[in-house]
mmCIF file of C-alpha atoms in Angstrom:
data_model
loop_
_atom_site.group_PDB
_atom_site.id
_atom_site.type_symbol
_atom_site.label_atom_id
_atom_site.label_comp_id
_atom_site.label_asym_id
_atom_site.label_seq_id
_atom_site.Cartn_x
_atom_site.Cartn_y
_atom_site.Cartn_z
ATOM 1 C CA MET A 23 3.719 23.156 -25.277
ATOM 2 C CA PRO A 24 4.719 20.561 -27.914
ATOM 3 C CA GLU A 25 7.900 18.643 -27.209
ATOM 4 C CA HIS A 26 9.723 19.933 -30.262
ATOM 5 C CA THR A 27 9.562 23.539 -28.976
ATOM 6 C CA ARG A 28 11.026 22.826 -25.573
ATOM 7 C CA GLN A 29 14.646 22.930 -26.702
ATOM 8 C CA PRO A 30 16.684 26.012 -27.589
ATOM 9 C CA HIS A 31 17.050 26.671 -31.297
ATOM 10 C CA LEU A 32 19.890 24.732 -32.945
ATOM 11 C CA THR A 33 21.697 26.090 -35.969
ATOM 12 C CA VAL A 34 21.628 23.480 -38.718
ATOM 13 C CA PRO A 35 25.051 23.142 -40.378
ATOM 14 C CA ASP A 36 25.594 22.317 -44.028
ATOM 15 C CA ALA A 37 26.212 18.771 -45.268
ATOM 16 C CA LYS A 38 29.928 18.893 -44.478
ATOM 17 C CA GLY A 39 29.193 20.243 -41.019
ATOM 18 C CA LEU A 40 26.692 17.470 -40.359
ATOM 19 C CA ALA A 41 29.257 14.894 -41.479
ATOM 20 C CA ARG A 42 31.765 16.353 -39.013
ATOM 21 C CA VAL A 43 29.234 16.206 -36.183
ATOM 22 C CA GLN A 44 28.403 12.592 -37.082
ATOM 23 C CA ARG A 45 32.085 11.621 -36.950
ATOM 24 C CA ARG A 46 32.497 13.334 -33.577
ATOM 25 C CA THR A 47 29.328 11.682 -32.283
ATOM 26 C CA LEU A 48 30.586 8.249 -33.276
ATOM 27 C CA ARG A 49 33.916 8.881 -31.522
ATOM 28 C CA VAL A 50 32.164 9.835 -28.297
ATOM 29 C CA VAL A 51 29.755 6.892 -28.557
ATOM 30 C CA VAL A 52 32.722 4.572 -29.113
ATOM 31 C CA ALA A 53 34.398 5.823 -25.925
ATOM 32 C CA GLY A 54 31.192 5.454 -23.913
ATOM 33 C CA GLN A 55 30.513 1.968 -25.279
ATOM 34 C CA ILE A 56 33.999 0.692 -24.469
ATOM 35 C CA LEU A 57 33.449 1.685 -20.850
ATOM 36 C CA GLY A 58 29.836 0.548 -20.794
ATOM 37 C CA GLY A 59 30.770 -2.863 -22.178
ATOM 38 C CA ALA A 60 33.036 -3.527 -19.217
ATOM 39 C CA GLY A 61 30.139 -2.708 -16.904
ATOM 40 C CA LEU A 62 27.531 -4.989 -18.436
ATOM 41 C CA ALA A 63 29.805 -8.051 -18.345
ATOM 42 C CA ALA A 64 29.624 -8.363 -14.549
ATOM 43 C CA GLY A 65 25.969 -9.297 -14.366
ATOM 44 C CA ILE A 66 26.257 -11.711 -17.292
ATOM 45 C CA SER A 67 29.274 -13.493 -15.849
ATOM 46 C CA VAL A 68 28.687 -13.823 -12.131
ATOM 47 C CA GLY A 69 25.217 -12.471 -11.315
ATOM 48 C CA GLY A 70 23.673 -15.945 -11.266
ATOM 49 C CA LEU A 71 26.614 -17.434 -9.346
ATOM 50 C CA LEU A 72 26.458 -14.675 -6.723
ATOM 51 C CA ALA A 73 22.729 -15.247 -6.209
ATOM 52 C CA GLN A 74 23.288 -18.996 -6.054
ATOM 53 C CA SER A 75 25.901 -18.448 -3.356
ATOM 54 C CA MET A 76 23.770 -16.077 -1.287
ATOM 55 C CA LEU A 77 20.468 -17.944 -1.723
ATOM 56 C CA GLY A 78 21.805 -21.494 -1.569
ATOM 57 C CA THR A 79 19.654 -22.793 -4.453
ATOM 58 C CA ASP A 80 19.906 -23.295 -8.218
ATOM 59 C CA GLY A 81 16.195 -22.754 -8.853
ATOM 60 C CA LEU A 82 16.505 -18.987 -8.376
ATOM 61 C CA ALA A 83 19.823 -18.611 -10.181
ATOM 62 C CA GLY A 84 18.047 -16.928 -13.083
ATOM 63 C CA LEU A 85 16.539 -14.303 -10.776
ATOM 64 C CA PRO A 86 19.459 -11.819 -11.000
ATOM 65 C CA THR A 87 19.160 -11.743 -14.786
ATOM 66 C CA ALA A 88 15.426 -11.206 -14.433
ATOM 67 C CA LEU A 89 15.950 -8.383 -11.930
ATOM 68 C CA PHE A 90 18.545 -6.399 -13.804
ATOM 69 C CA THR A 91 16.605 -6.979 -17.010
ATOM 70 C CA LEU A 92 13.453 -5.573 -15.386
ATOM 71 C CA GLY A 93 15.546 -2.632 -14.246
ATOM 72 C CA SER A 94 16.733 -2.187 -17.792
ATOM 73 C CA ALA A 95 13.111 -2.190 -18.972
ATOM 74 C CA LEU A 96 12.229 0.752 -16.753
ATOM 75 C CA THR A 97 15.395 2.540 -17.783
ATOM 76 C CA ALA A 98 14.732 1.985 -21.488
ATOM 77 C CA PHE A 99 11.341 3.635 -21.056
ATOM 78 C CA LEU A 100 12.826 6.573 -19.131
ATOM 79 C CA VAL A 101 15.806 7.031 -21.453
ATOM 80 C CA GLY A 102 13.449 7.108 -24.446
ATOM 81 C CA ARG A 103 11.304 9.783 -22.817
ATOM 82 C CA PHE A 104 14.305 11.782 -21.587
ATOM 83 C CA THR A 105 15.807 11.691 -25.073
ATOM 84 C CA GLN A 106 12.533 12.815 -26.644
ATOM 85 C CA ARG A 107 12.541 15.896 -24.405
ATOM 86 C CA TRP A 108 16.192 16.665 -23.622
ATOM 87 C CA GLY A 109 18.312 14.702 -26.075
ATOM 88 C CA ARG A 110 20.611 11.689 -26.099
ATOM 89 C CA ARG A 111 23.220 13.212 -23.798
ATOM 90 C CA ALA A 112 20.909 13.563 -20.808
ATOM 91 C CA GLY A 113 19.224 10.205 -21.258
ATOM 92 C CA LEU A 114 22.382 8.162 -21.761
ATOM 93 C CA GLY A 115 24.474 9.979 -19.154
ATOM 94 C CA LEU A 116 21.908 9.579 -16.379
ATOM 95 C CA GLY A 117 21.204 5.956 -17.321
ATOM 96 C CA PHE A 118 24.861 4.966 -16.969
ATOM 97 C CA ALA A 119 25.108 6.831 -13.665
ATOM 98 C CA ALA A 120 22.176 4.826 -12.283
ATOM 99 C CA GLY A 121 23.810 1.589 -13.412
ATOM 100 C CA GLY A 122 27.018 2.525 -11.606
ATOM 101 C CA LEU A 123 25.141 3.158 -8.368
ATOM 102 C CA GLY A 124 23.441 -0.222 -8.722
ATOM 103 C CA ALA A 125 26.797 -1.978 -9.122
ATOM 104 C CA ILE A 126 28.024 -0.321 -5.917
ATOM 105 C CA GLY A 127 24.892 -1.559 -4.173
ATOM 106 C CA VAL A 128 25.563 -5.153 -5.300
ATOM 107 C CA VAL A 129 29.022 -5.019 -3.738
ATOM 108 C CA VAL A 130 27.622 -3.656 -0.474
ATOM 109 C CA ALA A 131 24.913 -6.334 -0.450
ATOM 110 C CA ALA A 132 27.489 -9.096 -0.940
ATOM 111 C CA VAL A 133 29.660 -7.785 1.876
ATOM 112 C CA ALA A 134 26.714 -7.412 4.263
ATOM 113 C CA ASP A 135 25.011 -10.627 3.028
ATOM 114 C CA MET A 136 21.792 -8.658 2.522
ATOM 115 C CA VAL A 137 19.620 -10.444 -0.038
ATOM 116 C CA PRO A 138 16.938 -7.685 -0.251
ATOM 117 C CA LEU A 139 19.634 -5.083 -0.996
ATOM 118 C CA LEU A 140 21.094 -7.431 -3.605
ATOM 119 C CA PHE A 141 17.751 -7.625 -5.378
ATOM 120 C CA VAL A 142 17.203 -3.858 -5.318
ATOM 121 C CA SER A 143 20.760 -3.192 -6.476
ATOM 122 C CA LEU A 144 20.545 -5.696 -9.329
ATOM 123 C CA PHE A 145 17.354 -3.959 -10.463
ATOM 124 C CA LEU A 146 19.180 -0.609 -10.467
ATOM 125 C CA TYR A 147 22.275 -2.141 -12.073
ATOM 126 C CA GLY A 148 20.067 -3.009 -15.044
ATOM 127 C CA ALA A 149 19.961 0.697 -15.910
ATOM 128 C CA GLY A 150 23.475 0.364 -17.275
ATOM 129 C CA THR A 151 22.512 -2.583 -19.459
ATOM 130 C CA ALA A 152 19.610 -0.680 -21.018
ATOM 131 C CA THR A 153 21.670 2.467 -21.515
ATOM 132 C CA ASN A 154 24.467 0.528 -23.170
ATOM 133 C CA LEU A 155 21.910 -0.874 -25.599
ATOM 134 C CA GLN A 156 20.179 2.478 -26.160
ATOM 135 C CA ALA A 157 23.497 4.115 -27.033
ATOM 136 C CA ARG A 158 23.468 2.271 -30.371
ATOM 137 C CA TYR A 159 20.747 4.679 -31.515
ATOM 138 C CA ALA A 160 22.916 7.753 -30.911
ATOM 139 C CA GLY A 161 25.166 6.791 -33.799
ATOM 140 C CA THR A 162 22.224 6.586 -36.205
ATOM 141 C CA ASP A 163 20.574 9.960 -35.566
ATOM 142 C CA LEU A 164 22.640 11.762 -38.213
ATOM 143 C CA ALA A 165 23.523 8.762 -40.401
ATOM 144 C CA GLU A 166 22.439 8.507 -44.034
ATOM 145 C CA PRO A 167 19.640 5.931 -44.516
ATOM 146 C CA SER A 168 21.961 3.694 -46.539
ATOM 147 C CA ARG A 169 24.501 3.708 -43.680
ATOM 148 C CA ARG A 170 22.244 3.080 -40.695
ATOM 149 C CA GLY A 171 23.209 -0.562 -40.273
ATOM 150 C CA THR A 172 26.864 0.416 -40.303
ATOM 151 C CA ALA A 173 26.252 3.223 -37.801
ATOM 152 C CA VAL A 174 24.566 0.793 -35.397
ATOM 153 C CA SER A 175 27.479 -1.582 -35.819
ATOM 154 C CA VAL A 176 30.095 1.038 -34.929
ATOM 155 C CA ALA A 177 28.402 1.634 -31.588
ATOM 156 C CA MET A 178 28.049 -2.086 -30.921
ATOM 157 C CA VAL A 179 31.546 -3.192 -31.896
ATOM 158 C CA SER A 180 32.928 -0.589 -29.507
ATOM 159 C CA THR A 181 31.379 -2.523 -26.651
ATOM 160 C CA THR A 182 33.574 -5.515 -27.443
ATOM 161 C CA ALA A 183 36.781 -4.419 -25.706
ATOM 162 C CA GLY A 184 35.187 -3.926 -22.320
ATOM 163 C CA ALA A 185 32.606 -6.675 -22.640
ATOM 164 C CA VAL A 186 35.153 -9.354 -23.567
ATOM 165 C CA ALA A 187 37.726 -8.216 -21.005
ATOM 166 C CA GLY A 188 35.177 -8.195 -18.171
ATOM 167 C CA PRO A 189 34.396 -11.947 -17.976
ATOM 168 C CA ASN A 190 38.073 -12.845 -18.360
ATOM 169 C CA LEU A 191 38.907 -10.675 -15.362
ATOM 170 C CA ILE A 192 36.664 -12.707 -13.046
ATOM 171 C CA THR A 193 39.554 -14.435 -11.295
ATOM 172 C CA PRO A 194 41.861 -11.395 -10.839
ATOM 173 C CA LEU A 195 38.923 -9.193 -9.827
ATOM 174 C CA GLY A 196 37.828 -11.885 -7.382
ATOM 175 C CA ASP A 197 41.318 -12.007 -5.889
ATOM 176 C CA PHE A 198 41.371 -8.215 -5.644
ATOM 177 C CA ALA A 199 37.951 -8.180 -3.991
ATOM 178 C CA ALA A 200 39.039 -10.863 -1.510
ATOM 179 C CA SER A 201 42.060 -8.760 -0.574
ATOM 180 C CA LEU A 202 39.609 -5.994 0.376
ATOM 181 C CA GLY A 203 37.429 -8.349 2.415
ATOM 182 C CA ILE A 204 34.766 -8.492 -0.306
ATOM 183 C CA PRO A 205 33.308 -11.816 -1.550
ATOM 184 C CA PRO A 206 35.207 -12.767 -4.751
ATOM 185 C CA LEU A 207 32.027 -13.089 -6.833
ATOM 186 C CA ALA A 208 31.312 -9.397 -6.170
ATOM 187 C CA GLY A 209 34.653 -8.397 -7.675
ATOM 188 C CA PRO A 210 33.373 -7.851 -11.250
ATOM 189 C CA PHE A 211 30.774 -5.429 -9.903
ATOM 190 C CA LEU A 212 33.602 -3.203 -8.666
ATOM 191 C CA LEU A 213 34.695 -2.890 -12.282
ATOM 192 C CA ALA A 214 31.084 -2.322 -13.356
ATOM 193 C CA ALA A 215 30.672 0.576 -10.932
ATOM 194 C CA VAL A 216 33.755 2.395 -12.218
ATOM 195 C CA ALA A 217 32.982 1.609 -15.864
ATOM 196 C CA TYR A 218 29.362 2.740 -15.818
ATOM 197 C CA LEU A 219 30.061 5.955 -13.928
ATOM 198 C CA ALA A 220 32.922 6.781 -16.316
ATOM 199 C CA ALA A 221 30.738 6.075 -19.362
ATOM 200 C CA GLY A 222 28.053 8.408 -18.049
ATOM 201 C CA ALA A 223 30.607 11.161 -17.414
ATOM 202 C CA VAL A 224 32.050 10.851 -20.942
ATOM 203 C CA LEU A 225 28.642 11.132 -22.615
ATOM 204 C CA LEU A 226 27.427 13.980 -20.440
ATOM 205 C CA ALA A 227 30.619 15.948 -21.013
ATOM 206 C CA LEU A 228 31.365 15.279 -24.677
ATOM 207 C CA LEU A 229 28.190 14.398 -26.600
ATOM 208 C CA SER A 230 27.643 17.917 -27.900
ATOM 209 C CA PRO A 231 25.960 19.032 -30.058
ATOM 210 C CA ASP A 232 23.351 16.483 -29.174
ATOM 211 C CA PRO A 233 22.856 14.232 -32.235
ATOM 212 C CA TYR A 234 19.148 13.615 -31.703
ATOM 213 C CA LEU A 235 18.259 17.269 -31.159
ATOM 214 C CA LEU A 236 20.299 18.221 -34.206
ATOM 215 C CA ALA A 237 18.673 15.489 -36.322
ATOM 216 C CA ARG A 238 15.252 16.767 -35.304
ATOM 217 C CA ALA A 239 16.258 20.330 -36.184
ATOM 218 C CA VAL A 240 17.478 19.152 -39.606
ATOM 219 C CA THR A 241 14.152 17.425 -40.272
ATOM 220 C CA GLU A 242 12.149 20.455 -39.177
ATOM 221 C CA ALA A 243 14.236 22.776 -41.353
ATOM 222 C CA ALA A 244 13.836 20.512 -44.378
ATOM 223 C CA ARG A 245 10.095 20.276 -43.820
ATOM 224 C CA ALA A 246 9.800 24.044 -43.526
ATOM 225 C CA ASP A 247 11.799 24.555 -46.735
ATOM 226 C CA ASP A 248 9.481 22.141 -48.552
ATOM 227 C CA GLY A 249 6.380 23.879 -47.239
ATOM 228 C CA GLY A 250 5.337 20.667 -45.504
ATOM 229 C CA THR A 251 3.366 20.138 -42.343
ATOM 230 C CA SER A 252 4.657 21.225 -38.971
ATOM 231 C CA PRO A 253 6.351 18.670 -36.723
ATOM 232 C CA ALA A 254 3.339 18.672 -34.422
ATOM 233 C CA ALA A 255 1.183 17.444 -37.288
ATOM 234 C CA VAL A 256 3.431 14.535 -38.231
ATOM 235 C CA VAL A 257 1.748 11.141 -37.931
ATOM 236 C CA ARG A 258 3.274 9.496 -34.869
ATOM 237 C CA ARG A 259 2.467 5.866 -35.753
ATOM 238 C CA PRO A 260 5.452 3.747 -36.803
ATOM 239 C CA GLY A 261 5.477 1.727 -39.995
ATOM 240 C CA ALA A 262 5.140 -2.058 -40.189
ATOM 241 C CA GLY A 263 8.912 -2.374 -40.205
ATOM 242 C CA ALA A 264 9.003 -1.202 -36.598
ATOM 243 C CA TYR A 265 6.805 -4.111 -35.513
ATOM 244 C CA ALA A 266 8.921 -6.557 -37.504
ATOM 245 C CA GLY A 267 12.121 -5.149 -36.035
ATOM 246 C CA ALA A 268 10.710 -5.309 -32.529
ATOM 247 C CA THR A 269 9.691 -8.944 -32.994
ATOM 248 C CA VAL A 270 13.142 -9.896 -34.263
ATOM 249 C CA MET A 271 14.881 -8.250 -31.308
ATOM 250 C CA ILE A 272 12.446 -9.645 -28.722
ATOM 251 C CA LEU A 273 12.694 -13.262 -29.867
ATOM 252 C CA THR A 274 16.465 -13.172 -30.213
ATOM 253 C CA GLN A 275 16.734 -11.637 -26.737
ATOM 254 C CA ILE A 276 14.636 -14.374 -25.127
ATOM 255 C CA ALA A 277 16.656 -17.149 -26.764
ATOM 256 C CA MET A 278 20.009 -15.566 -25.995
ATOM 257 C CA VAL A 279 19.308 -14.641 -22.379
ATOM 258 C CA ALA A 280 17.741 -17.992 -21.469
ATOM 259 C CA ILE A 281 20.652 -20.082 -22.734
ATOM 260 C CA MET A 282 23.380 -17.667 -21.660
ATOM 261 C CA THR A 283 22.057 -17.309 -18.107
ATOM 262 C CA MET A 284 22.137 -21.019 -17.375
ATOM 263 C CA THR A 285 25.420 -21.825 -19.079
ATOM 264 C CA PRO A 286 27.631 -20.817 -16.097
ATOM 265 C CA ILE A 287 25.395 -22.852 -13.761
ATOM 266 C CA HIS A 288 25.547 -25.821 -16.143
ATOM 267 C CA MET A 289 29.332 -25.570 -16.355
ATOM 268 C CA ARG A 290 29.837 -25.306 -12.608
ATOM 269 C CA ALA A 291 27.580 -28.321 -12.074
ATOM 270 C CA HIS A 292 30.053 -30.263 -14.238
ATOM 271 C CA HIS A 293 32.995 -28.990 -12.160
ATOM 272 C CA GLN A 294 34.369 -26.527 -14.686
ATOM 273 C CA SER A 295 36.414 -23.664 -13.213
ATOM 274 C CA LEU A 296 35.482 -20.012 -12.922
ATOM 275 C CA ALA A 297 38.250 -19.289 -15.422
ATOM 276 C CA ALA A 298 36.531 -21.620 -17.922
ATOM 277 C CA VAL A 299 33.193 -19.912 -17.266
ATOM 278 C CA GLY A 300 34.844 -16.552 -17.864
ATOM 279 C CA LEU A 301 36.369 -17.778 -21.130
ATOM 280 C CA VAL A 302 33.056 -19.105 -22.472
ATOM 281 C CA ILE A 303 31.098 -16.005 -21.509
ATOM 282 C CA GLY A 304 33.865 -13.714 -22.732
ATOM 283 C CA LEU A 305 33.874 -15.351 -26.162
ATOM 284 C CA HIS A 306 30.072 -15.290 -26.180
ATOM 285 C CA VAL A 307 30.005 -11.559 -25.474
ATOM 286 C CA GLY A 308 32.712 -11.064 -28.085
ATOM 287 C CA ALA A 309 30.507 -12.820 -30.646
ATOM 288 C CA MET A 310 27.629 -10.561 -29.597
ATOM 289 C CA TYR A 311 29.550 -7.410 -30.492
ATOM 290 C CA LEU A 312 32.807 -8.036 -32.411
ATOM 291 C CA PRO A 313 31.209 -9.050 -35.765
ATOM 292 C CA SER A 314 29.115 -5.871 -35.754
ATOM 293 C CA LEU A 315 31.032 -3.962 -38.436
ATOM 294 C CA LEU A 316 30.630 -6.852 -40.882
ATOM 295 C CA THR A 317 27.012 -7.406 -39.813
ATOM 296 C CA GLY A 318 26.163 -3.730 -40.264
ATOM 297 C CA ALA A 319 27.654 -3.699 -43.758
ATOM 298 C CA LEU A 320 25.678 -6.838 -44.660
ATOM 299 C CA VAL A 321 22.461 -5.338 -43.276
ATOM 300 C CA ASP A 322 23.000 -2.256 -45.472
ATOM 301 C CA ARG A 323 24.099 -4.250 -48.525
ATOM 302 C CA ILE A 324 21.910 -7.378 -48.702
ATOM 303 C CA GLY A 325 19.000 -6.140 -46.622
ATOM 304 C CA ARG A 326 17.422 -6.123 -43.172
ATOM 305 C CA VAL A 327 15.109 -9.110 -43.686
ATOM 306 C CA PRO A 328 17.693 -11.622 -44.975
ATOM 307 C CA MET A 329 19.979 -10.853 -42.030
ATOM 308 C CA ALA A 330 17.090 -11.185 -39.595
ATOM 309 C CA ILE A 331 16.321 -14.632 -41.020
ATOM 310 C CA ALA A 332 20.008 -15.529 -40.668
ATOM 311 C CA SER A 333 19.652 -14.602 -36.994
ATOM 312 C CA GLY A 334 16.920 -17.172 -36.387
ATOM 313 C CA VAL A 335 18.832 -19.929 -38.180
ATOM 314 C CA THR A 336 22.047 -19.180 -36.283
ATOM 315 C CA LEU A 337 20.274 -19.203 -32.918
ATOM 316 C CA LEU A 338 18.720 -22.562 -33.744
ATOM 317 C CA ALA A 339 22.187 -23.928 -34.511
ATOM 318 C CA ALA A 340 23.409 -22.559 -31.169
ATOM 319 C CA GLY A 341 20.588 -24.266 -29.290
ATOM 320 C CA VAL A 342 21.239 -27.607 -30.971
ATOM 321 C CA VAL A 343 24.987 -27.522 -30.276
ATOM 322 C CA ALA A 344 24.415 -26.518 -26.638
ATOM 323 C CA ALA A 345 21.864 -29.313 -26.217
ATOM 324 C CA VAL A 346 24.142 -32.082 -27.521
ATOM 325 C CA ALA A 347 27.369 -30.802 -25.916
ATOM 326 C CA PRO A 348 28.561 -32.783 -22.864
ATOM 327 C CA GLY A 349 28.722 -30.613 -19.760
ATOM 328 C CA ASP A 350 32.493 -31.059 -19.526
ATOM 329 C CA SER A 351 33.155 -30.236 -23.209
ATOM 330 C CA LEU A 352 34.629 -26.757 -23.129
ATOM 331 C CA GLY A 353 35.090 -26.650 -26.908
ATOM 332 C CA LEU A 354 31.492 -27.434 -27.804
ATOM 333 C CA LEU A 355 30.139 -25.022 -25.194
ATOM 334 C CA ILE A 356 32.360 -22.317 -26.629
ATOM 335 C CA LEU A 357 31.010 -23.069 -30.121
ATOM 336 C CA ALA A 358 27.409 -22.982 -28.878
ATOM 337 C CA LEU A 359 27.826 -19.698 -27.033
ATOM 338 C CA VAL A 360 29.703 -18.081 -29.920
ATOM 339 C CA LEU A 361 26.847 -19.035 -32.268
ATOM 340 C CA LEU A 362 24.402 -17.726 -29.682
ATOM 341 C CA GLY A 363 26.149 -14.369 -29.570
ATOM 342 C CA LEU A 364 26.422 -14.183 -33.353
ATOM 343 C CA GLY A 365 22.719 -14.912 -33.860
ATOM 344 C CA TRP A 366 21.836 -12.218 -31.343
ATOM 345 C CA ASN A 367 24.144 -9.786 -33.150
ATOM 346 C CA PHE A 368 22.436 -10.444 -36.501
ATOM 347 C CA GLY A 369 19.022 -9.955 -34.908
ATOM 348 C CA LEU A 370 19.794 -6.792 -32.978
ATOM 349 C CA ILE A 371 21.433 -4.915 -35.847
ATOM 350 C CA SER A 372 18.890 -5.930 -38.495
ATOM 351 C CA GLY A 373 15.987 -5.316 -36.090
ATOM 352 C CA THR A 374 17.342 -1.915 -35.071
ATOM 353 C CA ALA A 375 17.712 -0.883 -38.705
ATOM 354 C CA LEU A 376 14.120 -1.961 -39.422
ATOM 355 C CA VAL A 377 12.880 0.207 -36.552
ATOM 356 C CA ILE A 378 14.902 3.264 -37.593
ATOM 357 C CA ASP A 379 13.708 2.966 -41.204
ATOM 358 C CA ALA A 380 10.079 2.863 -40.035
ATOM 359 C CA THR A 381 10.211 5.926 -37.745
ATOM 360 C CA VAL A 382 10.869 9.671 -37.985
ATOM 361 C CA PRO A 383 12.818 11.930 -35.583
ATOM 362 C CA GLU A 384 9.634 13.232 -33.931
ATOM 363 C CA ASN A 385 8.617 9.776 -32.731
ATOM 364 C CA ARG A 386 11.859 7.792 -32.917
ATOM 365 C CA PRO A 387 13.224 7.966 -29.310
ATOM 366 C CA ARG A 388 9.810 7.270 -27.805
ATOM 367 C CA ILE A 389 9.305 4.217 -30.014
ATOM 368 C CA GLN A 390 12.898 3.078 -29.557
ATOM 369 C CA GLY A 391 12.497 3.281 -25.797
ATOM 370 C CA THR A 392 9.200 1.396 -25.864
ATOM 371 C CA ILE A 393 10.670 -1.373 -28.003
ATOM 372 C CA ASP A 394 13.688 -1.680 -25.726
ATOM 373 C CA VAL A 395 11.277 -2.012 -22.797
ATOM 374 C CA LEU A 396 9.715 -5.002 -24.541
ATOM 375 C CA ILE A 397 13.168 -6.419 -25.277
ATOM 376 C CA ALA A 398 14.141 -6.055 -21.634
ATOM 377 C CA LEU A 399 10.909 -7.640 -20.395
ATOM 378 C CA ALA A 400 11.436 -10.499 -22.826
ATOM 379 C CA GLY A 401 14.924 -10.962 -21.453
ATOM 380 C CA ALA A 402 13.595 -10.856 -17.901
ATOM 381 C CA GLY A 403 11.100 -13.568 -18.717
ATOM 382 C CA GLY A 404 13.762 -15.640 -20.411
ATOM 383 C CA GLY A 405 16.131 -15.225 -17.482
ATOM 384 C CA ALA A 406 13.515 -16.047 -14.853
ATOM 385 C CA MET A 407 12.127 -19.066 -16.673
ATOM 386 C CA SER A 408 15.535 -20.437 -17.616
ATOM 387 C CA GLY A 409 16.282 -21.494 -14.053
ATOM 388 C CA VAL A 410 12.852 -23.068 -13.648
ATOM 389 C CA VAL A 411 13.111 -24.976 -16.940
ATOM 390 C CA MET A 412 16.599 -26.211 -16.181
ATOM 391 C CA ALA A 413 15.723 -27.240 -12.619
ATOM 392 C CA SER A 414 12.650 -29.155 -13.797
ATOM 393 C CA SER A 415 14.161 -30.560 -16.990
ATOM 394 C CA SER A 416 17.693 -30.054 -18.312
ATOM 395 C CA TYR A 417 20.070 -27.586 -19.907
ATOM 396 C CA GLY A 418 19.625 -29.457 -23.198
ATOM 397 C CA THR A 419 15.865 -28.984 -23.177
ATOM 398 C CA LEU A 420 16.278 -25.304 -22.387
ATOM 399 C CA SER A 421 18.764 -24.851 -25.241
ATOM 400 C CA LEU A 422 16.558 -26.572 -27.814
ATOM 401 C CA ALA A 423 13.518 -24.567 -26.719
ATOM 402 C CA GLY A 424 15.421 -21.306 -27.115
ATOM 403 C CA GLY A 425 16.690 -22.283 -30.555
ATOM 404 C CA PHE A 426 13.295 -23.257 -31.938
ATOM 405 C CA LEU A 427 11.623 -20.193 -30.387
ATOM 406 C CA SER A 428 13.896 -17.917 -32.402
ATOM 407 C CA LEU A 429 12.565 -19.387 -35.669
ATOM 408 C CA LEU A 430 9.190 -17.712 -35.024
ATOM 409 C CA LEU A 431 10.661 -14.455 -36.293
ATOM 410 C CA ILE A 432 10.718 -15.820 -39.858
ATOM 411 C CA PRO A 433 6.917 -16.011 -40.430
ATOM 412 C CA VAL A 434 6.521 -12.613 -38.744
ATOM 413 C CA LEU A 435 8.988 -11.085 -41.213
ATOM 414 C CA PHE A 436 7.185 -12.593 -44.185
ATOM 415 C CA TRP A 437 3.819 -11.413 -42.848
ATOM 416 C CA THR A 438 4.924 -7.815 -42.258
ATOM 417 C CA HIS A 439 6.751 -7.573 -45.583
ATOM 418 C CA ARG A 440 4.297 -9.324 -47.844
ATOM 419 C CA PRO A 441 3.024 -7.211 -50.768
ATOM 420 C CA ARG A 442 -0.137 -5.274 -49.931
ATOM 421 C CA ALA A 443 -2.953 -4.900 -52.429
ATOM 422 C CA VAL A 444 -3.348 -1.346 -53.659
ATOM 423 C CA PRO A 445 -6.958 -0.066 -53.366
ATOM 424 C CA ALA A 446 -8.625 0.575 -56.700
#
């Protein structure tokens, strides 16, 4: 039986009704993203430091990022498929629940000093990271085409509160964990467990009617009214914009993850405090999400491609500043990581909008999930290689490599958007 017939019939409301559902959807997504943001900050802030402590080596400090990014890749695939069949609510709710269980496992592994359990739990913890990223699509399902960038930005900016607070709670969460007999570096994962499980509960309970299922019903009704083809006959190949958007998001993810992962290690090697690490990462995560409302408006107003190009240029600037900054210069490292987050923000929102524009409801979740798999795998590669590059060379070399890599998105954009000759 085709996928589009597997759901119960949804009554399609009028334009005002759809606008009301969209507003409610955005409110629920905002609540879920605030909670989810607090959960994802743990792995960014202390995952590498916890592995360094348990493994006793810097060379594998990028492994936690690689593990939870691989976990996010699998989850992105599954969430895309779940959404295609059962809607956003099921996919996002279950993804956050898995991330919460992974965070609990990290805490148990730290207490028991069980490295294999740490690795498995970090892999599972990555489910929350992928789900937090996938939630940005829920706000776009019912959005007008001219407002898609803004809709993505609403979901992303909502992540800021939790994501910025998380790294800056490293010290108090560490003290709280120590009072419970838990290693201090595992403290942020206590917050992640609660945050992810709460985010999943909010989405499962409140994301109704399901925005994706309703968007698909709207498309089917419009097609039937126009006497068009049935949903099963719709061409399922995405447009060129989907490939361009995927490339933008993949390259920006590699650059961001590689530099971000090694920054706490670099700072600790120069005797900077955990509080300083938390400040730098907190501001970095803030730059990843806080400018989203402005970025979304710019993506809708001046275009997807110009903002994607701005992403590559900003990431290059971040790499250069990080490379020349002395290891004990808190100010310059803050500037570098803020630019890094801002470049990633430009790339993710413009790339997401390119993908949405190039897909239709019948194929959108599947393609979105597949692209997020590639993004996650790119991040895993960046995280794994970052430790190797830094151990064999330097943080400066790593930062420059990440910055220049991001510029590759510019020729790809020009290639995919060049005028095509019309056959005679």
